[in-house]
CSV table of C-alpha atoms in Angstrom, one decimal:
chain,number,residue,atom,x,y,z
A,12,UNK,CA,0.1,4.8,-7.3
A,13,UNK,CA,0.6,1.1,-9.0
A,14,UNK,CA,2.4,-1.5,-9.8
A,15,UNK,CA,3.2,-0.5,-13.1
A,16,UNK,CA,3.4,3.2,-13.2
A,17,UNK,CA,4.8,5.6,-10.0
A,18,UNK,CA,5.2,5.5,-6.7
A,19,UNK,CA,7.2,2.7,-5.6
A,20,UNK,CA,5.1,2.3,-2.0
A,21,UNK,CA,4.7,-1.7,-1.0
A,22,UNK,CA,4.6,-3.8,1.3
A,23,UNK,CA,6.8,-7.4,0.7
A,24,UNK,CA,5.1,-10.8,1.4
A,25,UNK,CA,6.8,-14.3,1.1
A,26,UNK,CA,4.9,-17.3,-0.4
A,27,UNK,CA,6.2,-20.7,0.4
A,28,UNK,CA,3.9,-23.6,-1.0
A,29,UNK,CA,3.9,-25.5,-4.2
A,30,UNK,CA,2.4,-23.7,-7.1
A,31,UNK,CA,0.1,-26.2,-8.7
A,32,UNK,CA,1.3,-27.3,-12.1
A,33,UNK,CA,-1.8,-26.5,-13.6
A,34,UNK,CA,-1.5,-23.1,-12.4
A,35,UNK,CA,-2.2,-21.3,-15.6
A,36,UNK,CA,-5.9,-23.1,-15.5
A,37,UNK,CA,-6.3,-23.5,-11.9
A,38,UNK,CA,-5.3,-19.3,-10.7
A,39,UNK,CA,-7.3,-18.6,-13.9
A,40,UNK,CA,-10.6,-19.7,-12.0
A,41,UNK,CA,-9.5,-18.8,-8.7
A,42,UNK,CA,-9.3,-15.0,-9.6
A,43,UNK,CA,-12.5,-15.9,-11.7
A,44,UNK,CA,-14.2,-17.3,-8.7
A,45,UNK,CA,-13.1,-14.4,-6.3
A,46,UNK,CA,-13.5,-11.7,-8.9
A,47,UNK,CA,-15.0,-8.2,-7.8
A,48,UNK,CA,-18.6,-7.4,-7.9
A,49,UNK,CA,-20.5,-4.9,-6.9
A,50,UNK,CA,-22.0,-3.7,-3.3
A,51,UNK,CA,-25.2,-5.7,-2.8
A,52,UNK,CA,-27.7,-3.6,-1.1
A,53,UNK,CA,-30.2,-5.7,-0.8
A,54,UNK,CA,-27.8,-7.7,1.2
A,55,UNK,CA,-27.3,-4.4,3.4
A,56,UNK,CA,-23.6,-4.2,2.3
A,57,UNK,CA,-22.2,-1.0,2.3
A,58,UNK,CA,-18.4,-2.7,0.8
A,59,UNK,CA,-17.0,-5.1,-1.6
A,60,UNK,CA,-13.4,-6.4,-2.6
A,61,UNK,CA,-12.0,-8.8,-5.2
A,62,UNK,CA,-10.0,-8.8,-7.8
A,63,UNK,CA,-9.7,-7.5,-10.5
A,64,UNK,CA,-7.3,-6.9,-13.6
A,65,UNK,CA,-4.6,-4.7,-13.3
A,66,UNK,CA,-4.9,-2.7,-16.0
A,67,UNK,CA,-8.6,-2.0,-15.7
A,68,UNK,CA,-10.6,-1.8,-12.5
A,69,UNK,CA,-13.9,-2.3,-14.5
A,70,UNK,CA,-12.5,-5.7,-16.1
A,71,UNK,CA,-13.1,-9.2,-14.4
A,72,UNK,CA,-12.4,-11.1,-17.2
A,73,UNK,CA,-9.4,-12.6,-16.3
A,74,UNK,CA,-7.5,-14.3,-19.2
A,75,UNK,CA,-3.8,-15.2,-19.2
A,76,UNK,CA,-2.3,-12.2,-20.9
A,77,UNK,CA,-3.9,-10.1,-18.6
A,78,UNK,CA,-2.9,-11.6,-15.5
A,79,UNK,CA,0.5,-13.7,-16.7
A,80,UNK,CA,3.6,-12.0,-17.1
A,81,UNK,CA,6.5,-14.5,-17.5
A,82,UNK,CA,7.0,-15.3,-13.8
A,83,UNK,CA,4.5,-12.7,-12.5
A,84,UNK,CA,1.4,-13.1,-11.7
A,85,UNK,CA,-0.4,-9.4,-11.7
A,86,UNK,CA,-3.5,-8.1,-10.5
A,87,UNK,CA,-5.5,-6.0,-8.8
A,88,UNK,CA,-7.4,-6.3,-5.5
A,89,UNK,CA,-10.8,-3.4,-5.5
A,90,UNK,CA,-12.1,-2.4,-2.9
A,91,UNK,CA,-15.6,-0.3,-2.6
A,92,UNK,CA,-17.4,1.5,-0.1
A,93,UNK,CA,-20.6,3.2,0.5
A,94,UNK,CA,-20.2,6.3,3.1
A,95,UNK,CA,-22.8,8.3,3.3
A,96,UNK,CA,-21.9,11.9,4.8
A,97,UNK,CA,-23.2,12.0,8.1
A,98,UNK,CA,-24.1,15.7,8.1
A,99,UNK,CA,-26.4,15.4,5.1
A,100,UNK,CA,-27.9,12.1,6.4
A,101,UNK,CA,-29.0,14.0,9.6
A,102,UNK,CA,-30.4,16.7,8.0
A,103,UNK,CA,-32.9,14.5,5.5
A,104,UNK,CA,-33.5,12.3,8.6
A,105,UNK,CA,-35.2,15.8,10.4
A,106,UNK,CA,-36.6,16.6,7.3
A,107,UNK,CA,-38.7,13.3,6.9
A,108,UNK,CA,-39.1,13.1,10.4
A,109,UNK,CA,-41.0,16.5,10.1
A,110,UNK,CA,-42.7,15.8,7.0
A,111,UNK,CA,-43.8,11.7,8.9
A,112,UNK,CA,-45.0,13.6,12.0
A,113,UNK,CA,-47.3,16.7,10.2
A,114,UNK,CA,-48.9,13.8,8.4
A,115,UNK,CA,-49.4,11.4,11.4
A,116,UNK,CA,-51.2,14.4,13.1
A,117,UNK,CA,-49.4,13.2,16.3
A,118,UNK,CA,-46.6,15.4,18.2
A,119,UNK,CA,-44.1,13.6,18.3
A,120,UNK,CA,-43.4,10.0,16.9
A,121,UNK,CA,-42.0,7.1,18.5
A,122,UNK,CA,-38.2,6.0,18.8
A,123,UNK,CA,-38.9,2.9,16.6
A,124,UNK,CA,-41.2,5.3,14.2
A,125,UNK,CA,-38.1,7.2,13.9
A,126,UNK,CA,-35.3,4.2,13.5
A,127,UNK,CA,-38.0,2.6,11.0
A,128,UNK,CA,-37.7,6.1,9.0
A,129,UNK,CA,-34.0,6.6,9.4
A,130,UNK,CA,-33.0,2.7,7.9
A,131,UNK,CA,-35.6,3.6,4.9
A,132,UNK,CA,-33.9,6.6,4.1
A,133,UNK,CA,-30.7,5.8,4.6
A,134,UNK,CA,-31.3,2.8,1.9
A,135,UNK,CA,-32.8,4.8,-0.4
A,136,UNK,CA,-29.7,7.4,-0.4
A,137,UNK,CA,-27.4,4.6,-0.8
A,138,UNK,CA,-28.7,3.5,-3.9
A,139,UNK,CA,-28.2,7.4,-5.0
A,140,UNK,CA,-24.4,7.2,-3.9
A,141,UNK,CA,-21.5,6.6,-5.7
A,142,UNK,CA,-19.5,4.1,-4.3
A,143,UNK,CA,-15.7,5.2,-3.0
A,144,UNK,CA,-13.4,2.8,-5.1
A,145,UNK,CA,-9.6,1.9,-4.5
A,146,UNK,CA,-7.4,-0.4,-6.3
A,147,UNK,CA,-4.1,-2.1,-4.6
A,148,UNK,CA,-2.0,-3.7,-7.5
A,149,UNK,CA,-1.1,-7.1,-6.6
A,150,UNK,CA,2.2,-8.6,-8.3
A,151,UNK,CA,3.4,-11.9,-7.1
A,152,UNK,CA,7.0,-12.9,-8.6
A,153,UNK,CA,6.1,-16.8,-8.3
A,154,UNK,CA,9.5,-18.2,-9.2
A,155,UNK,CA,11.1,-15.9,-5.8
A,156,UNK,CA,8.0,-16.7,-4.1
A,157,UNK,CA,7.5,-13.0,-3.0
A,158,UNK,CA,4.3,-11.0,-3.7
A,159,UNK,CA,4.1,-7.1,-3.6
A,160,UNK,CA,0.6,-5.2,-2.3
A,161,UNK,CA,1.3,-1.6,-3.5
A,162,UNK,CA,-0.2,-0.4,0.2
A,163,UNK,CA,1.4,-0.1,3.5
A,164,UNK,CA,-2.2,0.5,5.0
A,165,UNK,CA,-2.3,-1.9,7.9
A,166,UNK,CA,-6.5,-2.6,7.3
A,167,UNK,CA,-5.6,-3.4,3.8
A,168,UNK,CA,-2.9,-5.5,4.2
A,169,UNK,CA,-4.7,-7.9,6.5
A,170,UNK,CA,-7.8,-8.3,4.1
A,171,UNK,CA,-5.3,-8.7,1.5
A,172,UNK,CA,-3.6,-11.8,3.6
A,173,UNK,CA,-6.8,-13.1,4.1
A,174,UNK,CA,-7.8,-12.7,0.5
A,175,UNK,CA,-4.9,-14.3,-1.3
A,176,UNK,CA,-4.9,-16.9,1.0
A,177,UNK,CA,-8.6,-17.9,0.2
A,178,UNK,CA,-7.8,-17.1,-3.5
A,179,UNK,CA,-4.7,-19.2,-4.0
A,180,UNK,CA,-4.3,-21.4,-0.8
A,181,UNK,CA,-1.1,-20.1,0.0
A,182,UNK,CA,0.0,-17.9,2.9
A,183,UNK,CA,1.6,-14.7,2.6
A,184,UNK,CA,3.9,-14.4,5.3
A,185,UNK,CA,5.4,-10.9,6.7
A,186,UNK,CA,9.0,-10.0,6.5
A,187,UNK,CA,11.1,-9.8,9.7
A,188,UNK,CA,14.7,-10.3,10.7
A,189,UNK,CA,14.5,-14.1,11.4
A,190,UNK,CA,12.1,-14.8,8.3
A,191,UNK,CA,14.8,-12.6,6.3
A,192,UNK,CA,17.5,-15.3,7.7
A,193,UNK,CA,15.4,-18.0,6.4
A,194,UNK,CA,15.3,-16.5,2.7
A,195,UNK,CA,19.0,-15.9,3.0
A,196,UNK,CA,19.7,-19.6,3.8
A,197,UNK,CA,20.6,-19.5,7.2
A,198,UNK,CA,21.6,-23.2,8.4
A,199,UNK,CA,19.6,-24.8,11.3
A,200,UNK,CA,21.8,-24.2,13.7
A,201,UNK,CA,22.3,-20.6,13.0
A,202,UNK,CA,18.4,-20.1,13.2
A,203,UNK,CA,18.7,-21.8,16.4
A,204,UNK,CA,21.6,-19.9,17.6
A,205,UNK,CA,20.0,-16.5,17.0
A,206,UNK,CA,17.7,-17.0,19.4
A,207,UNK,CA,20.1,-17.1,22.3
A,208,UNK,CA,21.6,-14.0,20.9
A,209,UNK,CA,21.1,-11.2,23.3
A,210,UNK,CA,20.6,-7.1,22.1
A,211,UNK,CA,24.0,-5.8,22.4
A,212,UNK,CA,23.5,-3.0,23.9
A,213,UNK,CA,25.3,-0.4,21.9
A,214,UNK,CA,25.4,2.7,24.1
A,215,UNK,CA,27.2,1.2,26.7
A,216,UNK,CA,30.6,2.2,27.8
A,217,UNK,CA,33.3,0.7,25.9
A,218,UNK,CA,35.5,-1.6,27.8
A,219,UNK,CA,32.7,-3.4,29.3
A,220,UNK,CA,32.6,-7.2,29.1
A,221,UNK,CA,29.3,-8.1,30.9
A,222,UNK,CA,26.8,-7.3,28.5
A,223,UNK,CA,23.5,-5.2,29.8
A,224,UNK,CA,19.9,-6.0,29.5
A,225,UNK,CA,18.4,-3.1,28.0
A,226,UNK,CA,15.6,-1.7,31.1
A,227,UNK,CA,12.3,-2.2,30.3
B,5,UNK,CA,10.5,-22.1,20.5
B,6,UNK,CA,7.4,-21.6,18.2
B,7,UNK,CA,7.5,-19.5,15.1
B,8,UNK,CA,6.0,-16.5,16.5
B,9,UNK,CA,8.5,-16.3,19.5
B,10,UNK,CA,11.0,-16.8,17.1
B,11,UNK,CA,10.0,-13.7,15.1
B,12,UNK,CA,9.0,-11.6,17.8
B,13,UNK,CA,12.4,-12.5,20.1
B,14,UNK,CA,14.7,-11.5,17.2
B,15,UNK,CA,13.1,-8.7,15.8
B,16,UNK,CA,15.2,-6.5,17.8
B,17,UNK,CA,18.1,-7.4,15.3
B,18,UNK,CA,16.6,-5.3,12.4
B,19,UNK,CA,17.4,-2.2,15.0
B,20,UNK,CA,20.6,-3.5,15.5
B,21,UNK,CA,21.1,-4.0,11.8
B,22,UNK,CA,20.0,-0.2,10.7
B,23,UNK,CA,22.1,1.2,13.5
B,24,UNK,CA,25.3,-1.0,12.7
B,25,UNK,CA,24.6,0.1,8.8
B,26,UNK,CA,24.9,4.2,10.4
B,27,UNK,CA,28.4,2.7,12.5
B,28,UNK,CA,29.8,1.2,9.7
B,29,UNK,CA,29.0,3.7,6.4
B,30,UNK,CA,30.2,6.4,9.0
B,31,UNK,CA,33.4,4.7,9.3
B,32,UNK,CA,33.9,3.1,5.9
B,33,UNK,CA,33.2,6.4,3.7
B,34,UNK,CA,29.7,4.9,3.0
B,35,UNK,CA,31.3,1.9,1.1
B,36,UNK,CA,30.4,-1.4,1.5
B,37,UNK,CA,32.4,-4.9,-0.1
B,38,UNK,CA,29.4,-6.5,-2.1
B,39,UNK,CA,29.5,-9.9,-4.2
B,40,UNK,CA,29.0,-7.9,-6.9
B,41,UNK,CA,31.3,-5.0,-6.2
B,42,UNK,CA,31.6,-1.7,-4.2
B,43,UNK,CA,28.1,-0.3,-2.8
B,44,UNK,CA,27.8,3.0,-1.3
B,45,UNK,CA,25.2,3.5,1.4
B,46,UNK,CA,24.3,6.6,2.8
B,47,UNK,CA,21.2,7.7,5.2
B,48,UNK,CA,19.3,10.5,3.5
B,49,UNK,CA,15.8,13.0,4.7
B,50,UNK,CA,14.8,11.0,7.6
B,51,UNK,CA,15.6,8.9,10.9
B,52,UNK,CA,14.0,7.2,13.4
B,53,UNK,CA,15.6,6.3,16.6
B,54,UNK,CA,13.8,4.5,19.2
B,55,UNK,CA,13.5,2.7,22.8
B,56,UNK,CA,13.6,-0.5,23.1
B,57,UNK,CA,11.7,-2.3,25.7
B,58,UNK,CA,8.4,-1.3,27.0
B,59,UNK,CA,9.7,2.4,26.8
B,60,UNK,CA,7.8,4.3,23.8
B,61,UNK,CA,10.0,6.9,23.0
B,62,UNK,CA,11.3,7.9,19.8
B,63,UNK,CA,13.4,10.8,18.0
B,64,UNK,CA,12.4,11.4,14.3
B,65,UNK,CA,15.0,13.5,12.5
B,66,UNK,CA,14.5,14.9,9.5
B,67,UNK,CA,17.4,16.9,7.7
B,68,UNK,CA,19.7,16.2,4.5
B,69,UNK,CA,21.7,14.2,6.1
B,70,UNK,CA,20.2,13.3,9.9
B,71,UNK,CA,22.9,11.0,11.0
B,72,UNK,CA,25.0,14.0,11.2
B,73,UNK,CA,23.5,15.8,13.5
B,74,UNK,CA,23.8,16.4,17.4
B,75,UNK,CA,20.4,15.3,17.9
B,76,UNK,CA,20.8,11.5,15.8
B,77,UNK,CA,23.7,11.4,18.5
B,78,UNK,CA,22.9,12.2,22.0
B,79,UNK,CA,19.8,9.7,20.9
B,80,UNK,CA,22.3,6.9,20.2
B,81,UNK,CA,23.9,7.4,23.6
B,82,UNK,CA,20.6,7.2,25.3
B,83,UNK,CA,20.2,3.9,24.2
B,84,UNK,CA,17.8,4.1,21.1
B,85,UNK,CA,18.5,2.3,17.9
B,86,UNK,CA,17.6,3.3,14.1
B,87,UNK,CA,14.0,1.6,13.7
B,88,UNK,CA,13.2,3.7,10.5
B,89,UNK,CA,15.7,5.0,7.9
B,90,UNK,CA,15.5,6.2,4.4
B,91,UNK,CA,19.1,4.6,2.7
B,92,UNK,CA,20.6,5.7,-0.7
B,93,UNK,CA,22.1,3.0,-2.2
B,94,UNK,CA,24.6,3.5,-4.9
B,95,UNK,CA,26.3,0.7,-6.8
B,96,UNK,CA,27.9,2.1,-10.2
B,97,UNK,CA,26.0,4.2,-12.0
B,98,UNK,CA,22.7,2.9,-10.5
B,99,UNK,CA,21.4,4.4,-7.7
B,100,UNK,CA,18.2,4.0,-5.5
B,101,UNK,CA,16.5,5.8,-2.6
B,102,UNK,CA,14.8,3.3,0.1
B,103,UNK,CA,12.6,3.6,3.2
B,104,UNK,CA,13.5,0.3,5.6
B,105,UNK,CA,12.1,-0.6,8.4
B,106,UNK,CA,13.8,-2.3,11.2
B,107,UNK,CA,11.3,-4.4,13.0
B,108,UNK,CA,10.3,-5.7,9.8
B,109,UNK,CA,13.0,-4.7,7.2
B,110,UNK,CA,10.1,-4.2,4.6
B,111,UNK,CA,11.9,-1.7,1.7
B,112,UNK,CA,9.4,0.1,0.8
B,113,UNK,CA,9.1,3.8,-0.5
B,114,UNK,CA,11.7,2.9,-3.1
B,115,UNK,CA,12.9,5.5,-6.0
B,116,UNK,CA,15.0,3.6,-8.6
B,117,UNK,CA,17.2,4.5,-11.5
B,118,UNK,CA,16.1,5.9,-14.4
B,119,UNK,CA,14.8,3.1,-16.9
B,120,UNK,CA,17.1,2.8,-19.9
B,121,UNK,CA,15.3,0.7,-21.9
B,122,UNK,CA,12.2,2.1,-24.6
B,123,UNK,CA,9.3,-0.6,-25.1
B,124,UNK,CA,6.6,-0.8,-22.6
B,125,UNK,CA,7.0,-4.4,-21.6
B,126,UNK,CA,10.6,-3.7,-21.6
B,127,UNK,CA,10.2,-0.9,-18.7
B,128,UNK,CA,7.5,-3.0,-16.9
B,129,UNK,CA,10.6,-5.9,-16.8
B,130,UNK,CA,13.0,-3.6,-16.2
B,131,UNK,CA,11.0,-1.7,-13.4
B,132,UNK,CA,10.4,-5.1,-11.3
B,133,UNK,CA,14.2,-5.8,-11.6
B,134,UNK,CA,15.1,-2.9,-10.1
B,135,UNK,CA,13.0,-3.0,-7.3
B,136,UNK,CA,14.0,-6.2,-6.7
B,137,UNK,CA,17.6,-5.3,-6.8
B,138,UNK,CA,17.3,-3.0,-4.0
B,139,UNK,CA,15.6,-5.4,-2.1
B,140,UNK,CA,17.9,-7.8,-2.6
B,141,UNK,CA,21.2,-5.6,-1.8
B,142,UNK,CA,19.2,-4.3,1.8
B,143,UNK,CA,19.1,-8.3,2.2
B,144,UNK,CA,22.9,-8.8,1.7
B,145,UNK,CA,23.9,-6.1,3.9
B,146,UNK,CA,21.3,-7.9,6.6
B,147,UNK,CA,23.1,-10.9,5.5
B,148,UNK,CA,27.2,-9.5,6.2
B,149,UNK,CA,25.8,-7.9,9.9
B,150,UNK,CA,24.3,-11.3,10.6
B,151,UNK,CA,27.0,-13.6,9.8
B,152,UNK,CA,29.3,-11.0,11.9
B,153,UNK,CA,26.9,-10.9,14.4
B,154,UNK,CA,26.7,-14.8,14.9
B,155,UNK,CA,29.8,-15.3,14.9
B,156,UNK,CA,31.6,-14.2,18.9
B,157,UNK,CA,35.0,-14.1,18.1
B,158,UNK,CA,33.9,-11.2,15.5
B,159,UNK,CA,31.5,-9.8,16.9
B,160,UNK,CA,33.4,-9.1,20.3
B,161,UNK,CA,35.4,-6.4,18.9
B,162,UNK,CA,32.5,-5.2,16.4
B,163,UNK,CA,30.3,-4.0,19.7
B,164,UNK,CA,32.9,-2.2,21.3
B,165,UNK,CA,33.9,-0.4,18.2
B,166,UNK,CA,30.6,0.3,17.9
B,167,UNK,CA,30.3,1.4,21.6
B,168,UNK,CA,33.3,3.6,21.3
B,169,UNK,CA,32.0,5.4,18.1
B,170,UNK,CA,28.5,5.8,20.0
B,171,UNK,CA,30.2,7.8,22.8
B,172,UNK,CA,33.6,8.9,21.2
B,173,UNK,CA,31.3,10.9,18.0
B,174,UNK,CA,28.8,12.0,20.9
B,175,UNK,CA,31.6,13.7,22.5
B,176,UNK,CA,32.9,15.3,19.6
B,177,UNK,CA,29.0,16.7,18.9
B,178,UNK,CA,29.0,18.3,22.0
């Protein structure tokens, strides 16, 4: 599912900040800067997000047709994983831990033998494995100052917060009643009045005046 | 008050809103008086009614039309509010299907019209403004139950309305 093609399943973010006049240029090398790469085992990752463009996951070249859209801003934020299945892991661990302990000629190996044999192997197959890769399409309408993240996955959404805020040094900023208020243009004084507002309690008995507090 | 008390302390209002949405389409024939004409709104597949407070008890009703039913009801006299509803919104010949919550009134889950225009970039245009449109016409119904809402003199009669319908339909149900 994607931004520009099916499902319709997002979650809504609003942007307040300036946009920088130089955006074109300056969001350009941004997304350049926090492009997508790939898992680095050497490192001992076993993930990677960035972005990426949002009509190819394999693309990092960003350029301004691919990424510009009159007032939108698209892209795509990838995510990889390596998950090796535990079930085969265990069984090649045995294996080698058989094979390590015939040759060693002693009966049984040590725990650290057997953790030292485990992290080799377990490096080795994740060179092997194909790494699990999502996509969540980005679109950010800059002129409303919302941004769309087609996933309601609570995980993703807060490394996508984190992300775009280290990408574009702006915050994205949940919806909720009183932001909603905000956006609607609210004055002062009703933003301040709301909050002595009390919940109305709607299955009480009509006719009565005094108001209940709802029982914890 | 800081700005995460001020989220958090008002965030039972998105309840109030979905529930108030159920009172009034109930009452109104599903049409609501929109800037930009008449909008039908109508709860469709699925609704969530819950506790509030430290109570964690929901109902989830699933059925063509679940506000109809006995069960949407008796939970409304219990003192649960809508926190999850899947709206149809139908304004002309336009109409959309969309999942709101109320804690957060995120639309998501959205089905829009079918696209009338041909070129790709076209559609891709004309697919944003859509979604945007429903998002937009959930905001201005939050926006009429809020100005009601903060304002006593209109609000005093709204509630007990309401508070009549919540016992006066449960009733009838049973």
């Amino acid at each position: 599912m994607g931004a520009l093609a099916g499902t319709i399943t997002m979650t809504c973010y609003y942007v307040q900040g300036e946009i920088p006049k130089d955006f074109k240029t300056s969001y350009l090398d941004a997304l350049r800067k926090n492009a997508f790469t790939e898992i680095d085992l050497e490192l001992e990752h076993d993930e990677s997000m960035g972005w990426v463009t949002i009509h190819d996951p394999f693309n990092v070249d960003f350029e301004l047709n691919d990424v510009l859209w009159g007032s939108y801003l698209m892209v795509a934020l990838r995510h990889d994983t390596i998950r090796l299945p535990a079930a085969a892991v265990k069984l090649h661990v045995r294996k080698a831990v058989a094979d390590a302990t015939k040759k060693s000629g002693k009966e049984k190996l040590s725990k650290s033998e057997v953790e030292e044999i485990k992290d080799r192997l377990e490096k080795q197959l994740k060179k092997k494995a194909l790494p699990n890769i999502k996509t969540f399409d980005m679109v950010w309408n800059m002129e409303r100052g919302v941004v769309w993240l087609w996933s309601t996955n609570k995980k993703v959404n807060e490394q996508f917060i984190d992300f775009f805020q280290e990408t574009f040094g702006l915050v994205p900023s949940e919806k909720n009643p009183y932001a909603q208020m905000e956006q609607l243009g609210f004055t002062e004084e009703l933003l301040e009045k709301v909050l002595d507002l009390e919940p109305a309690a709607m299955s009480a008995p009509p006719g009565e005046s005094r108001r209940r507090r709802r029982s914890a | 008050m800081d700005i995460i008390n001020r989220i958090n302390s008002t965030r039972y209002l998105g309840r109030e809103f979905l529930t108030w949405l159920w009172f009034r389409s109930s009452r109104q024939s599903g049409i609501f008086e929109m800037t930009d004409g008449p909008l039908e709104v109508w709860f469709d597949a699925r609704l969530t009614l819950e506790a509030g407070g430290d109570i964690k008890e929901s109902n989830v009703i699933k059925a063509e039309s679940p506000t109809e039913t006995s069960e949407a009801h008796a939970s409304l006299l219990t003192g649960k509010l809508v926190s999850d509803a899947r709206l149809r919104l139908v304004s002309g010949q336009k109409q959309w299907t969309v999942a709101v919550k109320g804690d957060t009134l995120q639309v998501s889950g959205v089905k829009i019209p079918a696209l009338l225009t041909r070129e790709d970039d076209d559609q891709l245009y004309e697919r944003f403004m859509l979604i945007e449109e429903a998002e937009d016409t959930v905001a201005a119904l939050f926006h009429q139950f809020m100005e009601l809402r903060l304002d006593d003199e209109a609000w005093r009669p709204e509630v007990q309305a309401i508070r009549s319908w919540v016992h006066g339909v449960t009733a009838a149900a049973e």
